[in-house]
Amino acid sequence: MPDRSGSQIDHLNIAVPDLTRARAFYDPLLDSIGIQPVLHIPATATDAAMTGYGWPDTKPFFWLIDDGNVGTNMHLAFTADTRDLVHAFYDTAAGLDAQLLHPPANHPEYHEHYYGAFVLDPHGINLEAVCHHDPT
């Protein structure tokens, strides 16, 4: 089976209407799967404030940009190394009053070992934590 855990996307920016509100949600949610804020760039006269998330001691690969509009049908999946981390992501989201869409479960329609959980963030972005590894 091919390794589906990697990506050729270097980084992704998502505009949100309120960066402070978004960070109050994303900081603990992403920390539940080992992703942390690694860089914050304040607003300038020409650019909105932004926060970049990644693994400690690495470059950011996911950015939240202040003062923007969320697109329609936006979905973002974060890779989790274990199924337990998928559960931690979902449980953390529940504690942050996220709208819970789908609890952790197998999704064989994607592939045999696809295990994911889905929630909506405060701005309506569909978020997922997914583990692609065989549980055995």
PDB file of C-alpha atoms in Angstrom:
ATOM      1  CA  MET A   1       0.000   0.000   0.000  1.00  0.00           C
ATOM      2  CA  PRO A   2       1.345   3.479  -0.774  1.00  0.00           C
ATOM      3  CA  ASP A   3       2.348   5.779   2.078  1.00  0.00           C
ATOM      4  CA  ARG A   4      -0.566   8.230   2.269  1.00  0.00           C
ATOM      5  CA  SER A   5       0.754  10.132   5.268  1.00  0.00           C
ATOM      6  CA  GLY A   6       2.990  12.539   3.348  1.00  0.00           C
ATOM      7  CA  SER A   7       2.186  15.600   1.302  1.00  0.00           C
ATOM      8  CA  GLN A   8       3.819  17.827  -1.253  1.00  0.00           C
ATOM      9  CA  ILE A   9       2.010  20.880   0.110  1.00  0.00           C
ATOM     10  CA  ASP A  10       4.643  23.064   1.742  1.00  0.00           C
ATOM     11  CA  HIS A  11       2.222  25.322   3.620  1.00  0.00           C
ATOM     12  CA  LEU A  12      -1.381  26.462   3.626  1.00  0.00           C
ATOM     13  CA  ASN A  13      -2.863  29.826   4.613  1.00  0.00           C
ATOM     14  CA  ILE A  14      -6.452  30.164   5.801  1.00  0.00           C
ATOM     15  CA  ALA A  15      -8.081  33.547   6.261  1.00  0.00           C
ATOM     16  CA  VAL A  16     -10.239  33.966   9.349  1.00  0.00           C
ATOM     17  CA  PRO A  17     -12.300  36.981  10.434  1.00  0.00           C
ATOM     18  CA  ASP A  18     -10.854  37.022  13.966  1.00  0.00           C
ATOM     19  CA  LEU A  19      -7.349  35.670  14.585  1.00  0.00           C
ATOM     20  CA  THR A  20      -7.617  35.963  18.373  1.00  0.00           C
ATOM     21  CA  ARG A  21     -10.810  33.879  18.422  1.00  0.00           C
ATOM     22  CA  ALA A  22      -9.318  31.385  15.983  1.00  0.00           C
ATOM     23  CA  ARG A  23      -6.150  30.994  18.079  1.00  0.00           C
ATOM     24  CA  ALA A  24      -8.214  30.351  21.224  1.00  0.00           C
ATOM     25  CA  PHE A  25      -9.613  27.335  19.360  1.00  0.00           C
ATOM     26  CA  TYR A  26      -6.652  26.169  17.256  1.00  0.00           C
ATOM     27  CA  ASP A  27      -3.874  26.438  19.860  1.00  0.00           C
ATOM     28  CA  PRO A  28      -5.298  23.720  22.161  1.00  0.00           C
ATOM     29  CA  LEU A  29      -6.862  21.712  19.327  1.00  0.00           C
ATOM     30  CA  LEU A  30      -3.670  21.375  17.308  1.00  0.00           C
ATOM     31  CA  ASP A  31      -1.581  20.855  20.437  1.00  0.00           C
ATOM     32  CA  SER A  32      -3.647  17.699  21.034  1.00  0.00           C
ATOM     33  CA  ILE A  33      -1.946  16.184  17.955  1.00  0.00           C
ATOM     34  CA  GLY A  34       1.498  17.739  18.508  1.00  0.00           C
ATOM     35  CA  ILE A  35       1.187  20.850  16.324  1.00  0.00           C
ATOM     36  CA  GLN A  36       2.027  24.170  17.957  1.00  0.00           C
ATOM     37  CA  PRO A  37       2.200  27.850  17.073  1.00  0.00           C
ATOM     38  CA  VAL A  38       5.795  28.402  15.954  1.00  0.00           C
ATOM     39  CA  LEU A  39       5.678  31.922  14.524  1.00  0.00           C
ATOM     40  CA  HIS A  40       3.459  34.971  14.987  1.00  0.00           C
ATOM     41  CA  ILE A  41       3.795  37.933  12.651  1.00  0.00           C
ATOM     42  CA  PRO A  42       2.042  41.115  13.786  1.00  0.00           C
ATOM     43  CA  ALA A  43      -0.017  43.230  11.428  1.00  0.00           C
ATOM     44  CA  THR A  44       1.725  45.912   9.402  1.00  0.00           C
ATOM     45  CA  ALA A  45       0.377  48.821   7.399  1.00  0.00           C
ATOM     46  CA  THR A  46       0.015  46.490   4.388  1.00  0.00           C
ATOM     47  CA  ASP A  47      -0.381  42.962   5.800  1.00  0.00           C
ATOM     48  CA  ALA A  48      -2.721  41.324   8.303  1.00  0.00           C
ATOM     49  CA  ALA A  49      -1.417  39.577  11.416  1.00  0.00           C
ATOM     50  CA  MET A  50      -0.776  35.863  11.047  1.00  0.00           C
ATOM     51  CA  THR A  51       0.160  32.847  13.122  1.00  0.00           C
ATOM     52  CA  GLY A  52       2.019  29.860  11.709  1.00  0.00           C
ATOM     53  CA  TYR A  53       1.669  26.369  13.169  1.00  0.00           C
ATOM     54  CA  GLY A  54       4.016  23.409  12.860  1.00  0.00           C
ATOM     55  CA  TRP A  55       6.043  20.997  14.931  1.00  0.00           C
ATOM     56  CA  PRO A  56       8.471  22.454  17.457  1.00  0.00           C
ATOM     57  CA  ASP A  57      11.818  23.414  15.873  1.00  0.00           C
ATOM     58  CA  THR A  58      10.408  23.343  12.320  1.00  0.00           C
ATOM     59  CA  LYS A  59       8.970  25.821   9.902  1.00  0.00           C
ATOM     60  CA  PRO A  60       5.241  26.560   9.985  1.00  0.00           C
ATOM     61  CA  PHE A  61       3.108  24.646   7.509  1.00  0.00           C
ATOM     62  CA  PHE A  62      -0.350  25.904   8.505  1.00  0.00           C
ATOM     63  CA  TRP A  63      -1.128  29.602   8.811  1.00  0.00           C
ATOM     64  CA  LEU A  64      -4.112  31.533  10.122  1.00  0.00           C
ATOM     65  CA  ILE A  65      -4.396  35.011   8.597  1.00  0.00           C
ATOM     66  CA  ASP A  66      -6.419  37.715  10.367  1.00  0.00           C
ATOM     67  CA  ASP A  67      -9.139  39.897   8.859  1.00  0.00           C
ATOM     68  CA  GLY A  68     -10.256  37.541   6.104  1.00  0.00           C
ATOM     69  CA  ASN A  69     -13.264  35.635   4.872  1.00  0.00           C
ATOM     70  CA  VAL A  70     -13.552  31.878   5.177  1.00  0.00           C
ATOM     71  CA  GLY A  71     -14.237  30.131   1.879  1.00  0.00           C
ATOM     72  CA  THR A  72     -17.177  27.821   1.297  1.00  0.00           C
ATOM     73  CA  ASN A  73     -16.830  24.044   1.636  1.00  0.00           C
ATOM     74  CA  MET A  74     -13.390  24.406   3.205  1.00  0.00           C
ATOM     75  CA  HIS A  75     -11.969  21.187   4.624  1.00  0.00           C
ATOM     76  CA  LEU A  76      -8.565  20.646   6.198  1.00  0.00           C
ATOM     77  CA  ALA A  77      -7.252  17.322   7.459  1.00  0.00           C
ATOM     78  CA  PHE A  78      -4.313  17.008   9.836  1.00  0.00           C
ATOM     79  CA  THR A  79      -2.340  13.776   9.959  1.00  0.00           C
ATOM     80  CA  ALA A  80      -2.245  12.092  13.358  1.00  0.00           C
ATOM     81  CA  ASP A  81       0.401   9.472  14.101  1.00  0.00           C
ATOM     82  CA  THR A  82      -1.962   7.244  16.078  1.00  0.00           C
ATOM     83  CA  ARG A  83      -5.654   6.546  16.449  1.00  0.00           C
ATOM     84  CA  ASP A  84      -5.406   7.688  20.065  1.00  0.00           C
ATOM     85  CA  LEU A  85      -4.401  11.132  18.780  1.00  0.00           C
ATOM     86  CA  VAL A  86      -7.481  11.179  16.536  1.00  0.00           C
ATOM     87  CA  HIS A  87      -9.531  10.646  19.700  1.00  0.00           C
ATOM     88  CA  ALA A  88      -7.569  13.364  21.541  1.00  0.00           C
ATOM     89  CA  PHE A  89      -8.276  15.798  18.683  1.00  0.00           C
ATOM     90  CA  TYR A  90     -12.006  15.021  18.758  1.00  0.00           C
ATOM     91  CA  ASP A  91     -12.243  15.190  22.552  1.00  0.00           C
ATOM     92  CA  THR A  92     -10.348  18.487  22.626  1.00  0.00           C
ATOM     93  CA  ALA A  93     -12.670  19.925  19.969  1.00  0.00           C
ATOM     94  CA  ALA A  94     -15.686  18.822  22.014  1.00  0.00           C
ATOM     95  CA  GLY A  95     -14.279  20.643  25.045  1.00  0.00           C
ATOM     96  CA  LEU A  96     -13.868  23.779  22.918  1.00  0.00           C
ATOM     97  CA  ASP A  97     -17.548  23.665  21.927  1.00  0.00           C
ATOM     98  CA  ALA A  98     -16.777  22.792  18.316  1.00  0.00           C
ATOM     99  CA  GLN A  99     -19.634  21.455  16.261  1.00  0.00           C
ATOM    100  CA  LEU A 100     -18.971  17.719  16.204  1.00  0.00           C
ATOM    101  CA  LEU A 101     -19.583  16.180  12.784  1.00  0.00           C
ATOM    102  CA  HIS A 102     -18.256  12.591  12.864  1.00  0.00           C
ATOM    103  CA  PRO A 103     -16.645  10.839  15.844  1.00  0.00           C
ATOM    104  CA  PRO A 104     -13.448   8.822  15.395  1.00  0.00           C
ATOM    105  CA  ALA A 105     -14.124   5.864  13.122  1.00  0.00           C
ATOM    106  CA  ASN A 106     -12.828   3.802  10.243  1.00  0.00           C
ATOM    107  CA  HIS A 107     -13.643   5.151   6.795  1.00  0.00           C
ATOM    108  CA  PRO A 108     -12.963   2.246   4.426  1.00  0.00           C
ATOM    109  CA  GLU A 109     -14.518   4.214   1.578  1.00  0.00           C
ATOM    110  CA  TYR A 110     -11.191   6.141   1.511  1.00  0.00           C
ATOM    111  CA  HIS A 111      -8.851   3.192   2.178  1.00  0.00           C
ATOM    112  CA  GLU A 112      -8.594   0.179   4.454  1.00  0.00           C
ATOM    113  CA  HIS A 113      -6.846   1.860   7.405  1.00  0.00           C
ATOM    114  CA  TYR A 114      -8.308   5.385   7.155  1.00  0.00           C
ATOM    115  CA  TYR A 115      -9.325   6.437  10.673  1.00  0.00           C
ATOM    116  CA  GLY A 116     -10.625   9.956  11.124  1.00  0.00           C
ATOM    117  CA  ALA A 117     -12.752  12.362  13.139  1.00  0.00           C
ATOM    118  CA  PHE A 118     -14.447  15.525  11.830  1.00  0.00           C
ATOM    119  CA  VAL A 119     -15.458  18.805  13.531  1.00  0.00           C
ATOM    120  CA  LEU A 120     -16.331  22.378  12.541  1.00  0.00           C
ATOM    121  CA  ASP A 121     -14.219  25.227  13.889  1.00  0.00           C
ATOM    122  CA  PRO A 122     -15.856  28.465  15.140  1.00  0.00           C
ATOM    123  CA  HIS A 123     -15.700  29.931  11.626  1.00  0.00           C
ATOM    124  CA  GLY A 124     -17.320  26.930   9.908  1.00  0.00           C
ATOM    125  CA  ILE A 125     -14.168  25.238   8.596  1.00  0.00           C
ATOM    126  CA  ASN A 126     -14.484  21.449   8.452  1.00  0.00           C
ATOM    127  CA  LEU A 127     -11.458  20.022  10.276  1.00  0.00           C
ATOM    128  CA  GLU A 128     -10.306  16.447  10.488  1.00  0.00           C
ATOM    129  CA  ALA A 129      -7.631  14.440  12.248  1.00  0.00           C
ATOM    130  CA  VAL A 130      -6.743  11.297  10.328  1.00  0.00           C
ATOM    131  CA  CYS A 131      -4.486   8.329  10.982  1.00  0.00           C
ATOM    132  CA  HIS A 132      -3.546   6.170   7.991  1.00  0.00           C
ATOM    133  CA  HIS A 133      -1.751   3.406   9.897  1.00  0.00           C
ATOM    134  CA  ASP A 134      -2.842  -0.176  10.469  1.00  0.00           C
ATOM    135  CA  PRO A 135      -3.778  -0.384  14.175  1.00  0.00           C
ATOM    136  CA  THR A 136      -2.014  -3.718  14.642  1.00  0.00           C
TER     137      THR A 136
END
